[in-house]
Each structure stands twice: as C-alpha cells, then as structure tokens.
Amino acid sequence: MLSDTHGRTATDLRVSLTDRCNLRCTYCMPEEGLAWLAKSEVLTDDEIVELVRIAVTRLGITDVRFTGGEPLLRPGLVGIVARVAELAPRPRISLTTNGIGLARTAPALRAAGLDRVNVSLDTLRPEVFKALTRRNRLPDVLAGLAAARTAGLTPVKVNAVLMPGLNDDEAPDLLAWALDHDYELRFIEQMPLDAQHGWRRDGMITASDVLASLRTRFTLEPAGDGDRGSAPAERWLVNGGPQRVGVIGSVTRPFCAACDRTRLTADGQVRTCLFAREETDLRAALRAGHGPQRTEEEIVRLWRRAMRGKAPGSGLDAPSFRQPDRPMSAIGG
C-alpha cells in the first residue's frame, strides 16, 4: 500500500507520458513552448509499463490515468494502454487529453482497453478558443469528443477552466451544450501551475462564481451521492436530474484531506501532489541494473517512502506559498 502519515492511502496513479503539447493554453505554458525533456530523460514504453505494474501489483493502485502534456502525442500510447489492461488485477484506465487526434485514435484506444476519457475544453467560441490555446483547433476537439462517445469511452467528461475577460460568461452555454451531447461537464478553478507564474488568486473565477453563473439558467441541487470521498468534484443535479455538473474548487474548496493520488512524471519522478516541492527519482532505480527483483524492491521502497512524506495539504492557503518550479505540462494534470 501507499499510505502517508495523515491517514490517506493512494489508489489513483496519474502517469504523465510526455511533457509536450500541441496547444499553448495561456494558463499552462508560454506561446513559444518550453524547453522539452530530452528523449533520454523520458521513460520508455517498457519502463512506464513496469512502473505501473509495480504500482498495481505491489502498491495497491486500482486506477491509472494517463496524462501529459498531451498523451495522444505519445507514439506508443495504444500499446501502453493494452499492456496495462492485461495486468492482474486489472486497473481502471482513463486518459486526460485536449482531444486533438482523438477522432482518429478513439476506436483503437477503446479496443486496447481504455475505459474512458476526460477532454479539456474551455469554450465553444472559435475566437476565444484561439485566444486561450493560441491554436485554431476547436473543430478537432469537438470531433474527438464525438468519436470518444461513439467508441464507448464513457462517461465522456469535459473539463473547463474559466478565465476572467475571456470565457467567464460562458458557463451556462457550456452546460447547455454538454447536456445536449450527453457529456459530463466539470468546471475546474484555475490553479497556479503556469510556466509564466502569472496566476493571481484575486483574479480567478471561483467555484462560487461558477455556481452563481449556472443558476442564472439552471436549477442546481446537491447530487446526494453521500460522502464524496476522494472525488474532487462537487456534483449537482441539473434541473432535477438525472444529468449532473461538477465543480472542482481546487483552490477555494480543497479536497486534500481525502486525496488518494500519486503522480509519475514523464521523466520518472514521483510527485505526491501537483504542488509538491520535492520529487523522488524512480527512473534512476529502474535503470541502475541491479537485477529485476532487487530493482523492484528498491522502487517499492522509494515509492512508499515518498508517500510517507506527503504533506497534509497543497499549501495554497499559506502566505509563503510558491508555485512549483515545473509547470503543469511537465508534471501531469
């Protein structure tokens, strides 16, 4: 098991497959991109599968989410999914993507064993999409969403971030569209994970702002799921249900006390939190060449030690909070 000293156990593994992305979202990276990891620093397909195998068979992981950067840019993605789906016990396998290329790959991913997808989409307006992402690719994202639904990668979840002066008035339109297309929409507060360190708490659109905007057009009632456990989203029935919308108050309504996540970066580092200041190097242990059994035991030891040192919270509410040195594209969303 992966337990910390605050009574939490990690069962959800987020695996970043690449730090590269084909969008340049303003809340993630600068227009010119970043200094990408060298190929030799990125885990190979075999190394990713081996670390996931150890996490699932030795450390109690039951859910594996592949992220990026943009994971669809990983050439071996379908093969990685297929090999992870063959593990016993089989974990639930999901993918967080910007949707570009999903129209082409959704059937193969479903056949390989992918269970569902989360697609990031912040606006339905082409001009706003271009301003937010610095790319004119909205039709590709919409096509990817439709392909995911057709392939059976359901529930298809859509993640939206609202930005002041750009799409802060679009929450009701996004929800109406999601309801029409049978997507499960989730609004996420903007987090301080941009490479430019331009995030400001006093300028962000909060969970309360989102709910107030949605209520101008819809009736919202608590979904009545009982204890939400480690789920980050507060879920609301829309107009009496059964359709729902989620709101993730990562900053103003943190869920750290119930966090069940551990993270693996594209270059093989364990992060216990998106906002962690320290990492634990599993890549070095994996490549040390001490023999399969000794290597596995060392990885288990390092991963457990990393989790024992997990902080009680993200530290976002601390006056001394500093953004992580690595942006979201490098550590996985």
mmCIF file of C-alpha atoms in Angstrom:
data_model
loop_
_atom_site.group_PDB
_atom_site.id
_atom_site.type_symbol
_atom_site.label_atom_id
_atom_site.label_comp_id
_atom_site.label_asym_id
_atom_site.label_seq_id
_atom_site.Cartn_x
_atom_site.Cartn_y
_atom_site.Cartn_z
ATOM 1 C CA MET A 1 0.000 0.000 0.000
ATOM 2 C CA LEU A 2 0.949 3.647 -0.444
ATOM 3 C CA SER A 3 -0.025 5.271 2.846
ATOM 4 C CA ASP A 4 1.009 8.599 4.304
ATOM 5 C CA THR A 5 1.210 9.811 7.885
ATOM 6 C CA HIS A 6 -2.141 11.634 7.665
ATOM 7 C CA GLY A 7 -4.329 8.550 7.259
ATOM 8 C CA ARG A 8 -4.610 8.623 3.463
ATOM 9 C CA THR A 9 -3.913 5.767 1.047
ATOM 10 C CA ALA A 10 -3.121 6.362 -2.626
ATOM 11 C CA THR A 11 -5.037 4.146 -5.051
ATOM 12 C CA ASP A 12 -5.119 6.529 -8.041
ATOM 13 C CA LEU A 13 -1.973 6.852 -10.183
ATOM 14 C CA ARG A 14 -1.578 9.725 -12.655
ATOM 15 C CA VAL A 15 1.071 8.978 -15.296
ATOM 16 C CA SER A 16 2.441 11.769 -17.484
ATOM 17 C CA LEU A 17 3.504 10.257 -20.817
ATOM 18 C CA THR A 18 5.112 13.374 -22.293
ATOM 19 C CA ASP A 19 5.753 16.989 -21.423
ATOM 20 C CA ARG A 20 4.956 18.088 -24.981
ATOM 21 C CA CYS A 21 1.661 19.549 -26.164
ATOM 22 C CA ASN A 22 0.163 20.735 -29.450
ATOM 23 C CA LEU A 23 -1.687 23.626 -27.772
ATOM 24 C CA ARG A 24 -0.286 26.629 -25.912
ATOM 25 C CA CYS A 25 -3.009 27.309 -23.342
ATOM 26 C CA THR A 26 -2.396 30.595 -21.587
ATOM 27 C CA TYR A 27 -2.806 29.057 -18.113
ATOM 28 C CA CYS A 28 -0.267 26.322 -18.818
ATOM 29 C CA MET A 29 2.663 27.436 -20.963
ATOM 30 C CA PRO A 30 4.067 30.383 -22.930
ATOM 31 C CA GLU A 31 3.332 30.801 -26.632
ATOM 32 C CA GLU A 32 6.833 29.720 -27.643
ATOM 33 C CA GLY A 33 6.537 26.491 -25.663
ATOM 34 C CA LEU A 34 9.032 25.195 -23.120
ATOM 35 C CA ALA A 35 12.429 23.535 -23.025
ATOM 36 C CA TRP A 36 11.239 19.969 -23.633
ATOM 37 C CA LEU A 37 12.754 16.968 -21.927
ATOM 38 C CA ALA A 38 15.469 15.168 -23.864
ATOM 39 C CA LYS A 39 14.411 11.791 -25.255
ATOM 40 C CA SER A 40 16.886 10.017 -22.984
ATOM 41 C CA GLU A 41 15.234 11.563 -19.928
ATOM 42 C CA VAL A 42 11.713 10.387 -20.809
ATOM 43 C CA LEU A 43 10.632 6.949 -19.641
ATOM 44 C CA THR A 44 10.430 4.326 -22.383
ATOM 45 C CA ASP A 45 7.219 2.399 -23.027
ATOM 46 C CA ASP A 46 8.679 -0.626 -21.214
ATOM 47 C CA GLU A 47 9.687 1.493 -18.230
ATOM 48 C CA ILE A 48 6.228 3.050 -17.941
ATOM 49 C CA VAL A 49 4.529 -0.337 -18.039
ATOM 50 C CA GLU A 50 6.971 -1.750 -15.483
ATOM 51 C CA LEU A 51 6.374 1.077 -13.013
ATOM 52 C CA VAL A 52 2.605 0.822 -13.468
ATOM 53 C CA ARG A 53 2.862 -2.956 -12.963
ATOM 54 C CA ILE A 54 4.693 -2.482 -9.668
ATOM 55 C CA ALA A 55 2.163 0.152 -8.573
ATOM 56 C CA VAL A 56 -0.791 -2.127 -9.364
ATOM 57 C CA THR A 57 0.545 -5.474 -8.155
ATOM 58 C CA ARG A 58 2.609 -4.332 -5.171
ATOM 59 C CA LEU A 59 1.290 -0.970 -4.020
ATOM 60 C CA GLY A 60 -2.498 -1.150 -4.236
ATOM 61 C CA ILE A 61 -3.147 1.121 -7.229
ATOM 62 C CA THR A 62 -6.611 0.499 -8.716
ATOM 63 C CA ASP A 63 -6.961 3.460 -11.116
ATOM 64 C CA VAL A 64 -4.451 4.608 -13.735
ATOM 65 C CA ARG A 65 -4.917 7.914 -15.555
ATOM 66 C CA PHE A 66 -2.601 8.762 -18.463
ATOM 67 C CA THR A 67 -1.890 12.476 -18.868
ATOM 68 C CA GLY A 68 0.685 14.773 -20.447
ATOM 69 C CA GLY A 69 1.442 17.354 -21.710
ATOM 70 C CA GLU A 70 -0.773 15.807 -24.355
ATOM 71 C CA PRO A 71 -0.728 11.997 -24.085
ATOM 72 C CA LEU A 72 -2.034 11.472 -27.640
ATOM 73 C CA LEU A 73 1.385 12.726 -28.821
ATOM 74 C CA ARG A 74 2.993 9.617 -27.308
ATOM 75 C CA PRO A 75 3.652 7.249 -30.260
ATOM 76 C CA GLY A 76 3.304 4.097 -28.137
ATOM 77 C CA LEU A 77 0.136 5.110 -26.311
ATOM 78 C CA VAL A 78 -2.160 2.381 -27.654
ATOM 79 C CA GLY A 79 0.397 -0.297 -26.832
ATOM 80 C CA ILE A 80 0.939 1.059 -23.329
ATOM 81 C CA VAL A 81 -2.810 1.011 -22.671
ATOM 82 C CA ALA A 82 -3.100 -2.554 -23.982
ATOM 83 C CA ARG A 83 -0.279 -3.814 -21.761
ATOM 84 C CA VAL A 84 -1.645 -2.097 -18.667
ATOM 85 C CA ALA A 85 -5.089 -3.557 -19.387
ATOM 86 C CA GLU A 86 -3.520 -7.038 -19.240
ATOM 87 C CA LEU A 87 -2.306 -6.577 -15.660
ATOM 88 C CA ALA A 88 -3.859 -8.644 -12.895
ATOM 89 C CA PRO A 89 -5.639 -7.202 -11.061
ATOM 90 C CA ARG A 90 -6.742 -5.022 -13.947
ATOM 91 C CA PRO A 91 -6.837 -1.312 -13.046
ATOM 92 C CA ARG A 92 -9.439 1.113 -14.372
ATOM 93 C CA ILE A 93 -7.729 3.045 -17.162
ATOM 94 C CA SER A 94 -8.551 6.590 -18.243
ATOM 95 C CA LEU A 95 -6.976 9.388 -20.248
ATOM 96 C CA THR A 96 -6.907 13.167 -19.937
ATOM 97 C CA THR A 97 -6.470 14.822 -23.340
ATOM 98 C CA ASN A 98 -7.088 18.051 -25.221
ATOM 99 C CA GLY A 99 -8.996 15.959 -27.774
ATOM 100 C CA ILE A 100 -6.856 16.799 -30.811
ATOM 101 C CA GLY A 101 -6.271 13.493 -32.569
ATOM 102 C CA LEU A 102 -8.907 11.665 -30.536
ATOM 103 C CA ALA A 103 -11.205 11.327 -33.556
ATOM 104 C CA ARG A 104 -8.518 9.176 -35.160
ATOM 105 C CA THR A 105 -7.408 7.179 -32.110
ATOM 106 C CA ALA A 106 -10.559 6.656 -30.016
ATOM 107 C CA PRO A 107 -11.542 3.279 -31.560
ATOM 108 C CA ALA A 108 -8.029 1.846 -31.162
ATOM 109 C CA LEU A 109 -7.761 3.083 -27.590
ATOM 110 C CA ARG A 110 -11.101 1.527 -26.701
ATOM 111 C CA ALA A 111 -10.072 -1.771 -28.297
ATOM 112 C CA ALA A 112 -6.804 -1.664 -26.335
ATOM 113 C CA GLY A 113 -8.671 -1.406 -23.043
ATOM 114 C CA LEU A 114 -9.106 2.287 -22.290
ATOM 115 C CA ASP A 115 -12.235 2.767 -20.178
ATOM 116 C CA ARG A 116 -12.979 6.480 -20.533
ATOM 117 C CA VAL A 117 -11.616 9.940 -21.306
ATOM 118 C CA ASN A 118 -11.537 13.436 -19.857
ATOM 119 C CA VAL A 119 -11.292 16.114 -22.538
ATOM 120 C CA SER A 120 -10.215 19.668 -21.773
ATOM 121 C CA LEU A 121 -12.430 22.268 -23.471
ATOM 122 C CA ASP A 122 -12.857 25.771 -22.080
ATOM 123 C CA THR A 123 -15.019 27.438 -24.710
ATOM 124 C CA LEU A 124 -17.346 26.835 -27.656
ATOM 125 C CA ARG A 125 -16.442 30.114 -29.367
ATOM 126 C CA PRO A 126 -13.771 29.692 -32.086
ATOM 127 C CA GLU A 127 -12.239 33.106 -31.486
ATOM 128 C CA VAL A 128 -11.996 32.533 -27.738
ATOM 129 C CA PHE A 129 -10.570 29.041 -28.261
ATOM 130 C CA LYS A 130 -7.850 30.545 -30.432
ATOM 131 C CA ALA A 131 -7.111 33.241 -27.843
ATOM 132 C CA LEU A 132 -6.921 30.707 -24.996
ATOM 133 C CA THR A 133 -4.939 27.996 -26.775
ATOM 134 C CA ARG A 134 -3.135 30.066 -29.426
ATOM 135 C CA ARG A 135 -4.281 27.480 -31.965
ATOM 136 C CA ASN A 136 -7.332 27.252 -34.269
ATOM 137 C CA ARG A 137 -8.292 23.639 -33.446
ATOM 138 C CA LEU A 138 -11.794 23.778 -31.944
ATOM 139 C CA PRO A 139 -13.348 21.594 -34.705
ATOM 140 C CA ASP A 140 -10.764 18.875 -33.993
ATOM 141 C CA VAL A 141 -11.624 18.856 -30.287
ATOM 142 C CA LEU A 142 -15.353 18.639 -30.973
ATOM 143 C CA ALA A 143 -14.764 15.780 -33.432
ATOM 144 C CA GLY A 144 -12.635 13.993 -30.834
ATOM 145 C CA LEU A 145 -15.356 14.249 -28.229
ATOM 146 C CA ALA A 146 -17.941 12.810 -30.588
ATOM 147 C CA ALA A 147 -15.601 9.964 -31.542
ATOM 148 C CA ALA A 148 -14.946 9.124 -27.888
ATOM 149 C CA ARG A 149 -18.677 8.877 -27.209
ATOM 150 C CA THR A 150 -19.228 6.708 -30.289
ATOM 151 C CA ALA A 151 -16.345 4.415 -29.317
ATOM 152 C CA GLY A 152 -17.861 3.855 -25.868
ATOM 153 C CA LEU A 153 -15.268 5.743 -23.834
ATOM 154 C CA THR A 154 -17.969 6.816 -21.423
ATOM 155 C CA PRO A 155 -18.826 8.706 -19.417
ATOM 156 C CA VAL A 156 -17.104 11.336 -21.539
ATOM 157 C CA LYS A 157 -16.095 14.078 -19.138
ATOM 158 C CA VAL A 158 -15.314 17.615 -20.237
ATOM 159 C CA ASN A 159 -13.034 19.768 -18.085
ATOM 160 C CA ALA A 160 -13.416 23.534 -18.385
ATOM 161 C CA VAL A 161 -11.425 26.376 -16.822
ATOM 162 C CA LEU A 162 -12.959 29.843 -16.829
ATOM 163 C CA MET A 163 -10.657 32.833 -17.284
ATOM 164 C CA PRO A 164 -11.519 36.474 -16.489
ATOM 165 C CA GLY A 165 -12.220 38.549 -19.570
ATOM 166 C CA LEU A 166 -12.146 35.563 -21.939
ATOM 167 C CA ASN A 167 -14.773 32.927 -21.185
ATOM 168 C CA ASP A 168 -16.005 33.863 -17.703
ATOM 169 C CA ASP A 169 -19.551 34.373 -19.059
ATOM 170 C CA GLU A 170 -19.709 31.033 -20.844
ATOM 171 C CA ALA A 171 -20.591 28.599 -18.036
ATOM 172 C CA PRO A 172 -24.343 28.341 -18.854
ATOM 173 C CA ASP A 173 -23.660 27.876 -22.573
ATOM 174 C CA LEU A 174 -21.103 25.147 -21.888
ATOM 175 C CA LEU A 175 -23.504 23.306 -19.609
ATOM 176 C CA ALA A 176 -26.397 23.508 -22.105
ATOM 177 C CA TRP A 177 -24.139 22.129 -24.817
ATOM 178 C CA ALA A 178 -22.839 19.318 -22.576
ATOM 179 C CA LEU A 179 -26.370 18.296 -21.623
ATOM 180 C CA ASP A 180 -27.377 18.182 -25.286
ATOM 181 C CA HIS A 181 -24.433 15.922 -26.153
ATOM 182 C CA ASP A 182 -24.570 13.708 -23.044
ATOM 183 C CA TYR A 183 -21.154 14.812 -21.786
ATOM 184 C CA GLU A 184 -20.442 15.250 -18.082
ATOM 185 C CA LEU A 185 -19.151 18.780 -17.613
ATOM 186 C CA ARG A 186 -16.805 19.745 -14.789
ATOM 187 C CA PHE A 187 -15.600 23.259 -14.088
ATOM 188 C CA ILE A 188 -12.148 23.487 -12.507
ATOM 189 C CA GLU A 189 -10.753 26.534 -10.747
ATOM 190 C CA GLN A 190 -7.591 27.807 -12.384
ATOM 191 C CA MET A 191 -4.580 26.610 -10.415
ATOM 192 C CA PRO A 192 -1.126 28.227 -10.084
ATOM 193 C CA LEU A 193 0.649 25.863 -12.467
ATOM 194 C CA ASP A 194 1.513 28.145 -15.377
ATOM 195 C CA ALA A 195 5.121 28.375 -16.515
ATOM 196 C CA GLN A 196 4.917 32.170 -16.546
ATOM 197 C CA HIS A 197 3.842 32.301 -12.868
ATOM 198 C CA GLY A 198 1.130 34.770 -13.832
ATOM 199 C CA TRP A 199 -1.651 33.265 -11.684
ATOM 200 C CA ARG A 200 -3.299 35.601 -9.191
ATOM 201 C CA ARG A 201 -5.754 34.475 -6.528
ATOM 202 C CA ASP A 202 -7.654 37.760 -6.578
ATOM 203 C CA GLY A 203 -8.352 37.450 -10.303
ATOM 204 C CA MET A 204 -9.502 33.850 -10.585
ATOM 205 C CA ILE A 205 -13.046 32.625 -11.271
ATOM 206 C CA THR A 206 -14.024 30.683 -8.158
ATOM 207 C CA ALA A 207 -16.310 27.681 -7.692
ATOM 208 C CA SER A 208 -18.870 30.024 -6.128
ATOM 209 C CA ASP A 209 -18.700 32.286 -9.190
ATOM 210 C CA VAL A 210 -19.345 29.302 -11.467
ATOM 211 C CA LEU A 211 -22.338 28.118 -9.466
ATOM 212 C CA ALA A 212 -23.842 31.607 -9.388
ATOM 213 C CA SER A 213 -23.474 31.877 -13.161
ATOM 214 C CA LEU A 214 -25.040 28.459 -13.795
ATOM 215 C CA ARG A 215 -28.007 29.303 -11.565
ATOM 216 C CA THR A 216 -28.970 32.151 -13.854
ATOM 217 C CA ARG A 217 -30.260 29.497 -16.274
ATOM 218 C CA PHE A 218 -30.452 26.183 -14.403
ATOM 219 C CA THR A 219 -31.720 24.818 -11.122
ATOM 220 C CA LEU A 220 -28.957 23.061 -9.206
ATOM 221 C CA GLU A 221 -29.397 20.669 -6.297
ATOM 222 C CA PRO A 222 -26.720 18.653 -4.475
ATOM 223 C CA ALA A 223 -26.431 15.285 -6.207
ATOM 224 C CA GLY A 224 -26.935 13.440 -2.935
ATOM 225 C CA ASP A 225 -24.109 10.999 -3.557
ATOM 226 C CA GLY A 226 -23.360 10.964 0.156
ATOM 227 C CA ASP A 227 -19.753 11.314 1.198
ATOM 228 C CA ARG A 228 -17.846 12.287 -1.949
ATOM 229 C CA GLY A 229 -14.741 10.554 -0.577
ATOM 230 C CA SER A 230 -11.667 11.359 -2.645
ATOM 231 C CA ALA A 231 -13.636 12.651 -5.643
ATOM 232 C CA PRO A 232 -12.524 16.233 -6.352
ATOM 233 C CA ALA A 233 -15.801 17.409 -7.888
ATOM 234 C CA GLU A 234 -18.844 18.600 -6.001
ATOM 235 C CA ARG A 235 -21.654 17.230 -8.163
ATOM 236 C CA TRP A 236 -25.004 18.904 -8.744
ATOM 237 C CA LEU A 237 -28.236 17.637 -10.304
ATOM 238 C CA VAL A 238 -29.288 19.909 -13.159
ATOM 239 C CA ASN A 239 -32.985 20.804 -13.323
ATOM 240 C CA GLY A 240 -33.878 17.887 -11.086
ATOM 241 C CA GLY A 241 -31.589 15.378 -12.831
ATOM 242 C CA PRO A 242 -30.576 12.832 -13.797
ATOM 243 C CA GLN A 243 -27.874 14.831 -15.623
ATOM 244 C CA ARG A 244 -25.196 16.409 -13.484
ATOM 245 C CA VAL A 245 -22.485 19.019 -13.470
ATOM 246 C CA GLY A 246 -19.354 19.030 -11.356
ATOM 247 C CA VAL A 247 -17.438 21.929 -9.850
ATOM 248 C CA ILE A 248 -13.883 21.421 -8.626
ATOM 249 C CA GLY A 249 -12.782 24.123 -6.205
ATOM 250 C CA SER A 250 -9.113 23.157 -6.181
ATOM 251 C CA VAL A 251 -8.132 26.482 -4.659
ATOM 252 C CA THR A 252 -11.116 27.703 -2.628
ATOM 253 C CA ARG A 253 -12.609 24.322 -1.661
ATOM 254 C CA PRO A 254 -9.596 21.974 -1.473
ATOM 255 C CA PHE A 255 -10.057 18.231 -1.014
ATOM 256 C CA CYS A 256 -6.548 17.456 0.240
ATOM 257 C CA ALA A 257 -7.768 15.640 3.360
ATOM 258 C CA ALA A 258 -9.229 12.869 1.192
ATOM 259 C CA CYS A 259 -6.611 12.837 -1.583
ATOM 260 C CA ASP A 260 -5.884 9.341 -2.923
ATOM 261 C CA ARG A 261 -3.451 10.262 -5.727
ATOM 262 C CA THR A 262 0.167 9.674 -6.520
ATOM 263 C CA ARG A 263 1.832 11.021 -9.649
ATOM 264 C CA LEU A 264 4.553 9.836 -12.002
ATOM 265 C CA THR A 265 6.164 12.420 -14.274
ATOM 266 C CA ALA A 266 7.267 11.731 -17.837
ATOM 267 C CA ASP A 267 10.885 11.538 -16.656
ATOM 268 C CA GLY A 268 10.161 9.028 -13.908
ATOM 269 C CA GLN A 269 9.777 11.172 -10.805
ATOM 270 C CA VAL A 270 7.186 10.503 -8.100
ATOM 271 C CA ARG A 271 5.252 13.580 -7.006
ATOM 272 C CA THR A 272 2.881 13.280 -4.080
ATOM 273 C CA CYS A 273 0.991 16.449 -5.069
ATOM 274 C CA LEU A 274 0.787 18.805 -8.040
ATOM 275 C CA PHE A 275 2.207 21.490 -5.743
ATOM 276 C CA ALA A 276 4.954 19.395 -4.162
ATOM 277 C CA ARG A 277 8.387 20.962 -3.929
ATOM 278 C CA GLU A 278 10.216 17.626 -3.906
ATOM 279 C CA GLU A 279 10.332 14.589 -6.185
ATOM 280 C CA THR A 280 11.582 11.023 -5.797
ATOM 281 C CA ASP A 281 13.570 9.566 -8.682
ATOM 282 C CA LEU A 282 12.324 6.139 -9.778
ATOM 283 C CA ARG A 283 13.961 6.321 -13.188
ATOM 284 C CA ALA A 284 17.440 6.071 -11.696
ATOM 285 C CA ALA A 285 16.468 2.998 -9.691
ATOM 286 C CA LEU A 286 14.842 1.439 -12.740
ATOM 287 C CA ARG A 287 17.954 1.958 -14.853
ATOM 288 C CA ALA A 288 20.523 1.032 -12.203
ATOM 289 C CA GLY A 289 20.716 -2.583 -13.369
ATOM 290 C CA HIS A 290 20.741 -4.375 -10.022
ATOM 291 C CA GLY A 291 18.630 -7.269 -11.297
ATOM 292 C CA PRO A 292 14.825 -7.437 -11.681
ATOM 293 C CA GLN A 293 13.972 -8.486 -8.127
ATOM 294 C CA ARG A 294 16.327 -6.080 -6.403
ATOM 295 C CA THR A 295 15.216 -3.249 -8.681
ATOM 296 C CA GLU A 296 11.538 -3.884 -7.928
ATOM 297 C CA GLU A 297 12.118 -3.945 -4.187
ATOM 298 C CA GLU A 298 14.053 -0.671 -4.394
ATOM 299 C CA ILE A 299 11.247 1.005 -6.353
ATOM 300 C CA VAL A 300 8.667 -0.208 -3.840
ATOM 301 C CA ARG A 301 10.790 1.162 -1.002
ATOM 302 C CA LEU A 302 11.338 4.540 -2.666
ATOM 303 C CA TRP A 303 7.672 4.974 -3.609
ATOM 304 C CA ARG A 304 6.454 4.108 -0.121
ATOM 305 C CA ARG A 305 8.975 6.467 1.440
ATOM 306 C CA ALA A 306 7.859 9.274 -0.885
ATOM 307 C CA MET A 307 4.227 8.780 0.110
ATOM 308 C CA ARG A 308 5.032 8.764 3.811
ATOM 309 C CA GLY A 309 6.414 12.253 3.340
ATOM 310 C CA LYS A 310 3.270 13.610 1.676
ATOM 311 C CA ALA A 311 2.196 16.953 3.141
ATOM 312 C CA PRO A 312 -1.280 17.316 4.692
ATOM 313 C CA GLY A 313 -2.329 19.873 2.082
ATOM 314 C CA SER A 314 -1.270 21.708 -1.055
ATOM 315 C CA GLY A 315 -0.087 24.777 0.837
ATOM 316 C CA LEU A 316 -2.118 27.068 -1.429
ATOM 317 C CA ASP A 317 -3.548 28.837 1.600
ATOM 318 C CA ALA A 318 -0.139 29.526 3.157
ATOM 319 C CA PRO A 319 1.251 33.088 2.963
ATOM 320 C CA SER A 320 4.590 31.612 1.907
ATOM 321 C CA PHE A 321 3.144 29.572 -0.981
ATOM 322 C CA ARG A 322 5.332 29.423 -4.069
ATOM 323 C CA GLN A 323 4.361 27.894 -7.389
ATOM 324 C CA PRO A 324 6.095 24.631 -8.341
ATOM 325 C CA ASP A 325 9.264 25.006 -10.356
ATOM 326 C CA ARG A 326 7.863 22.758 -13.076
ATOM 327 C CA PRO A 327 4.703 23.756 -14.978
ATOM 328 C CA MET A 328 1.641 21.529 -15.319
ATOM 329 C CA SER A 329 2.728 20.256 -18.733
ATOM 330 C CA ALA A 330 5.809 18.694 -17.158
ATOM 331 C CA ILE A 331 4.147 17.025 -14.173
ATOM 332 C CA GLY A 332 0.745 15.921 -15.475
ATOM 333 C CA GLY A 333 -2.683 17.402 -14.880
#
